[in-house]
Amino acid sequence: MTTDKPQLMETKVPVVEVTSSNMKEVWPSLVHSIKYSSFISLDLELSGLGDRRHLMRKSVDDRYTAIVDAAKTRSVLALGVSCWRVTQDEPEPQYYIQTYNILTLCRENFTVEPGKKYKACLREFEKVVY
C-alpha cells in the first residue's frame, strides 16, 4: 500500500532589489503586484536582534517583550514585500510570488549587532545603496 504524499516543488523565487537608483523603474511593477495579489506578506530586516538570551525565554510574553525592546533600538535596513497570487487551477491551486526587497537608508544613529556575518552583509548593503 502506498500513500500519496504532497510533492513539494523546489522553485526559485525572484527577488527584485529596490534602491534609490531604480525606484522609479520598479515602482509601477510593485504597485501592480500589490494590486493584483491574493495576499501580501511583509518582513522587516533590522540591524540586530538584541540580547539572544531574552529571545529564548520559555514565556511567549517574555520573548515578545524582548523583541519589542530590540525593535525600539534597532533600525530597519530593508523592507521585504512578497506579493502572492493564487489561481484556482485544477486539480490544485497554483501559487505565484513576486518579492521586492526595498533597501532603506537610515540617516539616524542605530545599534548594530557585532559579528563577522553581519559586517559582511552590511558591506553588501552599502554597495547596493551607495
PDB file of C-alpha atoms in Angstrom:
ATOM      1  CA  MET A   1       0.000   0.000   0.000  1.00  0.00           C
ATOM      2  CA  THR A   2       1.387   3.385  -0.984  1.00  0.00           C
ATOM      3  CA  THR A   3       0.410   6.718   0.420  1.00  0.00           C
ATOM      4  CA  ASP A   4       0.307   9.755  -1.779  1.00  0.00           C
ATOM      5  CA  LYS A   5       2.350  12.471  -0.140  1.00  0.00           C
ATOM      6  CA  PRO A   6       2.192  16.028  -1.420  1.00  0.00           C
ATOM      7  CA  GLN A   7       5.050  16.782  -3.754  1.00  0.00           C
ATOM      8  CA  LEU A   8       6.953  19.922  -2.900  1.00  0.00           C
ATOM      9  CA  MET A   9       8.282  21.624  -5.957  1.00  0.00           C
ATOM     10  CA  GLU A  10      11.622  23.265  -5.448  1.00  0.00           C
ATOM     11  CA  THR A  11      11.436  26.611  -7.143  1.00  0.00           C
ATOM     12  CA  LYS A  12      13.448  29.774  -7.012  1.00  0.00           C
ATOM     13  CA  VAL A  13      11.591  32.942  -6.149  1.00  0.00           C
ATOM     14  CA  PRO A  14      12.902  36.011  -7.954  1.00  0.00           C
ATOM     15  CA  VAL A  15      13.736  38.900  -5.659  1.00  0.00           C
ATOM     16  CA  VAL A  16      13.764  42.425  -7.038  1.00  0.00           C
ATOM     17  CA  GLU A  17      16.196  44.653  -5.157  1.00  0.00           C
ATOM     18  CA  VAL A  18      14.746  48.162  -4.884  1.00  0.00           C
ATOM     19  CA  THR A  19      17.136  51.044  -4.258  1.00  0.00           C
ATOM     20  CA  SER A  20      17.009  54.797  -4.655  1.00  0.00           C
ATOM     21  CA  SER A  21      18.626  54.415  -8.095  1.00  0.00           C
ATOM     22  CA  ASN A  22      15.959  52.078  -9.553  1.00  0.00           C
ATOM     23  CA  MET A  23      12.852  53.080  -7.573  1.00  0.00           C
ATOM     24  CA  LYS A  24      11.238  54.963 -10.486  1.00  0.00           C
ATOM     25  CA  GLU A  25      11.591  51.966 -12.802  1.00  0.00           C
ATOM     26  CA  VAL A  26      10.455  49.335 -10.273  1.00  0.00           C
ATOM     27  CA  TRP A  27       7.600  51.273  -8.646  1.00  0.00           C
ATOM     28  CA  PRO A  28       4.929  50.551 -11.324  1.00  0.00           C
ATOM     29  CA  SER A  29       5.698  46.823 -11.118  1.00  0.00           C
ATOM     30  CA  LEU A  30       5.495  46.871  -7.315  1.00  0.00           C
ATOM     31  CA  VAL A  31       2.143  48.676  -7.370  1.00  0.00           C
ATOM     32  CA  HIS A  32       0.795  46.253  -9.987  1.00  0.00           C
ATOM     33  CA  SER A  33       1.945  43.236  -7.952  1.00  0.00           C
ATOM     34  CA  ILE A  34       0.275  44.561  -4.797  1.00  0.00           C
ATOM     35  CA  LYS A  35      -2.946  45.478  -6.618  1.00  0.00           C
ATOM     36  CA  TYR A  36      -3.409  42.009  -8.112  1.00  0.00           C
ATOM     37  CA  SER A  37      -2.212  39.950  -5.140  1.00  0.00           C
ATOM     38  CA  SER A  38      -4.343  37.409  -3.341  1.00  0.00           C
ATOM     39  CA  PHE A  39      -2.381  38.272  -0.210  1.00  0.00           C
ATOM     40  CA  ILE A  40       0.841  40.040   0.773  1.00  0.00           C
ATOM     41  CA  SER A  41       3.499  39.223   3.342  1.00  0.00           C
ATOM     42  CA  LEU A  42       5.821  41.828   4.845  1.00  0.00           C
ATOM     43  CA  ASP A  43       9.192  41.368   6.507  1.00  0.00           C
ATOM     44  CA  LEU A  44      11.438  43.916   8.201  1.00  0.00           C
ATOM     45  CA  GLU A  45      15.183  43.326   8.256  1.00  0.00           C
ATOM     46  CA  LEU A  46      16.503  45.015  11.379  1.00  0.00           C
ATOM     47  CA  SER A  47      20.072  45.966  12.256  1.00  0.00           C
ATOM     48  CA  GLY A  48      20.087  43.352  15.031  1.00  0.00           C
ATOM     49  CA  LEU A  49      18.058  41.104  17.304  1.00  0.00           C
ATOM     50  CA  GLY A  50      19.108  42.268  20.739  1.00  0.00           C
ATOM     51  CA  ASP A  51      20.127  40.004  23.628  1.00  0.00           C
ATOM     52  CA  ARG A  52      19.600  36.468  22.347  1.00  0.00           C
ATOM     53  CA  ARG A  53      19.208  35.124  25.898  1.00  0.00           C
ATOM     54  CA  HIS A  54      15.964  37.062  26.221  1.00  0.00           C
ATOM     55  CA  LEU A  55      14.733  35.823  22.836  1.00  0.00           C
ATOM     56  CA  MET A  56      14.961  32.209  24.028  1.00  0.00           C
ATOM     57  CA  ARG A  57      12.846  32.601  27.168  1.00  0.00           C
ATOM     58  CA  LYS A  58      10.151  29.998  27.806  1.00  0.00           C
ATOM     59  CA  SER A  59       7.357  32.514  28.217  1.00  0.00           C
ATOM     60  CA  VAL A  60       5.892  33.836  24.978  1.00  0.00           C
ATOM     61  CA  ASP A  61       5.139  37.122  26.739  1.00  0.00           C
ATOM     62  CA  ASP A  62       8.794  37.473  27.803  1.00  0.00           C
ATOM     63  CA  ARG A  63      10.016  36.717  24.266  1.00  0.00           C
ATOM     64  CA  TYR A  64       7.564  39.237  22.826  1.00  0.00           C
ATOM     65  CA  THR A  65       8.764  41.915  25.278  1.00  0.00           C
ATOM     66  CA  ALA A  66      12.399  41.212  24.304  1.00  0.00           C
ATOM     67  CA  ILE A  67      11.570  41.554  20.601  1.00  0.00           C
ATOM     68  CA  VAL A  68       9.716  44.835  21.190  1.00  0.00           C
ATOM     69  CA  ASP A  69      12.662  46.215  23.188  1.00  0.00           C
ATOM     70  CA  ALA A  70      15.111  45.202  20.452  1.00  0.00           C
ATOM     71  CA  ALA A  71      12.930  46.739  17.730  1.00  0.00           C
ATOM     72  CA  LYS A  72      12.907  50.061  19.585  1.00  0.00           C
ATOM     73  CA  THR A  73      16.706  50.309  19.473  1.00  0.00           C
ATOM     74  CA  ARG A  74      17.414  48.899  16.010  1.00  0.00           C
ATOM     75  CA  SER A  75      16.999  50.350  12.559  1.00  0.00           C
ATOM     76  CA  VAL A  76      15.108  48.976   9.572  1.00  0.00           C
ATOM     77  CA  LEU A  77      17.660  48.065   6.884  1.00  0.00           C
ATOM     78  CA  ALA A  78      15.198  46.593   4.399  1.00  0.00           C
ATOM     79  CA  LEU A  79      11.502  46.007   3.864  1.00  0.00           C
ATOM     80  CA  GLY A  80      10.565  42.754   2.170  1.00  0.00           C
ATOM     81  CA  VAL A  81       7.258  42.706   0.284  1.00  0.00           C
ATOM     82  CA  SER A  82       6.102  39.368  -1.126  1.00  0.00           C
ATOM     83  CA  CYS A  83       3.053  39.501  -3.380  1.00  0.00           C
ATOM     84  CA  TRP A  84       1.210  36.185  -3.664  1.00  0.00           C
ATOM     85  CA  ARG A  85      -1.317  35.361  -6.360  1.00  0.00           C
ATOM     86  CA  VAL A  86      -3.368  32.196  -6.094  1.00  0.00           C
ATOM     87  CA  THR A  87      -5.148  30.690  -9.086  1.00  0.00           C
ATOM     88  CA  GLN A  88      -7.833  28.047  -8.752  1.00  0.00           C
ATOM     89  CA  ASP A  89      -6.349  25.716 -11.359  1.00  0.00           C
ATOM     90  CA  GLU A  90      -7.363  22.058 -11.371  1.00  0.00           C
ATOM     91  CA  PRO A  91      -6.522  19.733  -9.732  1.00  0.00           C
ATOM     92  CA  GLU A  92      -4.782  22.040  -7.213  1.00  0.00           C
ATOM     93  CA  PRO A  93      -4.413  25.788  -6.766  1.00  0.00           C
ATOM     94  CA  GLN A  94      -1.253  27.365  -8.164  1.00  0.00           C
ATOM     95  CA  TYR A  95       0.766  29.962  -6.249  1.00  0.00           C
ATOM     96  CA  TYR A  96       2.767  32.703  -7.929  1.00  0.00           C
ATOM     97  CA  ILE A  97       5.008  35.017  -5.964  1.00  0.00           C
ATOM     98  CA  GLN A  98       6.958  38.179  -6.644  1.00  0.00           C
ATOM     99  CA  THR A  99       9.224  39.507  -3.908  1.00  0.00           C
ATOM    100  CA  TYR A 100      10.644  43.002  -3.586  1.00  0.00           C
ATOM    101  CA  ASN A 101      13.475  43.829  -1.196  1.00  0.00           C
ATOM    102  CA  ILE A 102      13.297  47.571  -0.559  1.00  0.00           C
ATOM    103  CA  LEU A 103      16.598  48.763   0.867  1.00  0.00           C
ATOM    104  CA  THR A 104      16.383  51.712   3.221  1.00  0.00           C
ATOM    105  CA  LEU A 105      18.983  54.259   4.122  1.00  0.00           C
ATOM    106  CA  CYS A 106      18.747  55.285   7.748  1.00  0.00           C
ATOM    107  CA  ARG A 107      20.033  58.764   8.493  1.00  0.00           C
ATOM    108  CA  GLU A 108      19.785  58.391  12.271  1.00  0.00           C
ATOM    109  CA  ASN A 109      22.159  56.545  14.597  1.00  0.00           C
ATOM    110  CA  PHE A 110      21.226  52.945  15.322  1.00  0.00           C
ATOM    111  CA  THR A 111      22.551  49.904  17.159  1.00  0.00           C
ATOM    112  CA  VAL A 112      24.391  47.266  15.169  1.00  0.00           C
ATOM    113  CA  GLU A 113      24.939  43.712  16.404  1.00  0.00           C
ATOM    114  CA  PRO A 114      28.599  42.683  16.348  1.00  0.00           C
ATOM    115  CA  GLY A 115      29.600  39.742  14.203  1.00  0.00           C
ATOM    116  CA  LYS A 116      31.533  38.918  11.051  1.00  0.00           C
ATOM    117  CA  LYS A 117      28.500  37.637   9.163  1.00  0.00           C
ATOM    118  CA  TYR A 118      26.555  40.821   9.793  1.00  0.00           C
ATOM    119  CA  LYS A 119      29.527  43.002   8.847  1.00  0.00           C
ATOM    120  CA  ALA A 120      29.781  41.211   5.516  1.00  0.00           C
ATOM    121  CA  CYS A 121      26.058  41.794   4.922  1.00  0.00           C
ATOM    122  CA  LEU A 122      26.459  45.452   5.813  1.00  0.00           C
ATOM    123  CA  ARG A 123      29.266  45.811   3.255  1.00  0.00           C
ATOM    124  CA  GLU A 124      26.975  44.295   0.596  1.00  0.00           C
ATOM    125  CA  PHE A 125      24.181  46.627   1.703  1.00  0.00           C
ATOM    126  CA  GLU A 126      26.483  49.636   1.342  1.00  0.00           C
ATOM    127  CA  LYS A 127      27.484  48.547  -2.188  1.00  0.00           C
ATOM    128  CA  VAL A 128      23.853  48.485  -3.299  1.00  0.00           C
ATOM    129  CA  VAL A 129      22.756  51.703  -1.636  1.00  0.00           C
ATOM    130  CA  TYR A 130      25.733  53.949  -2.377  1.00  0.00           C
TER     131      TYR A 130
END
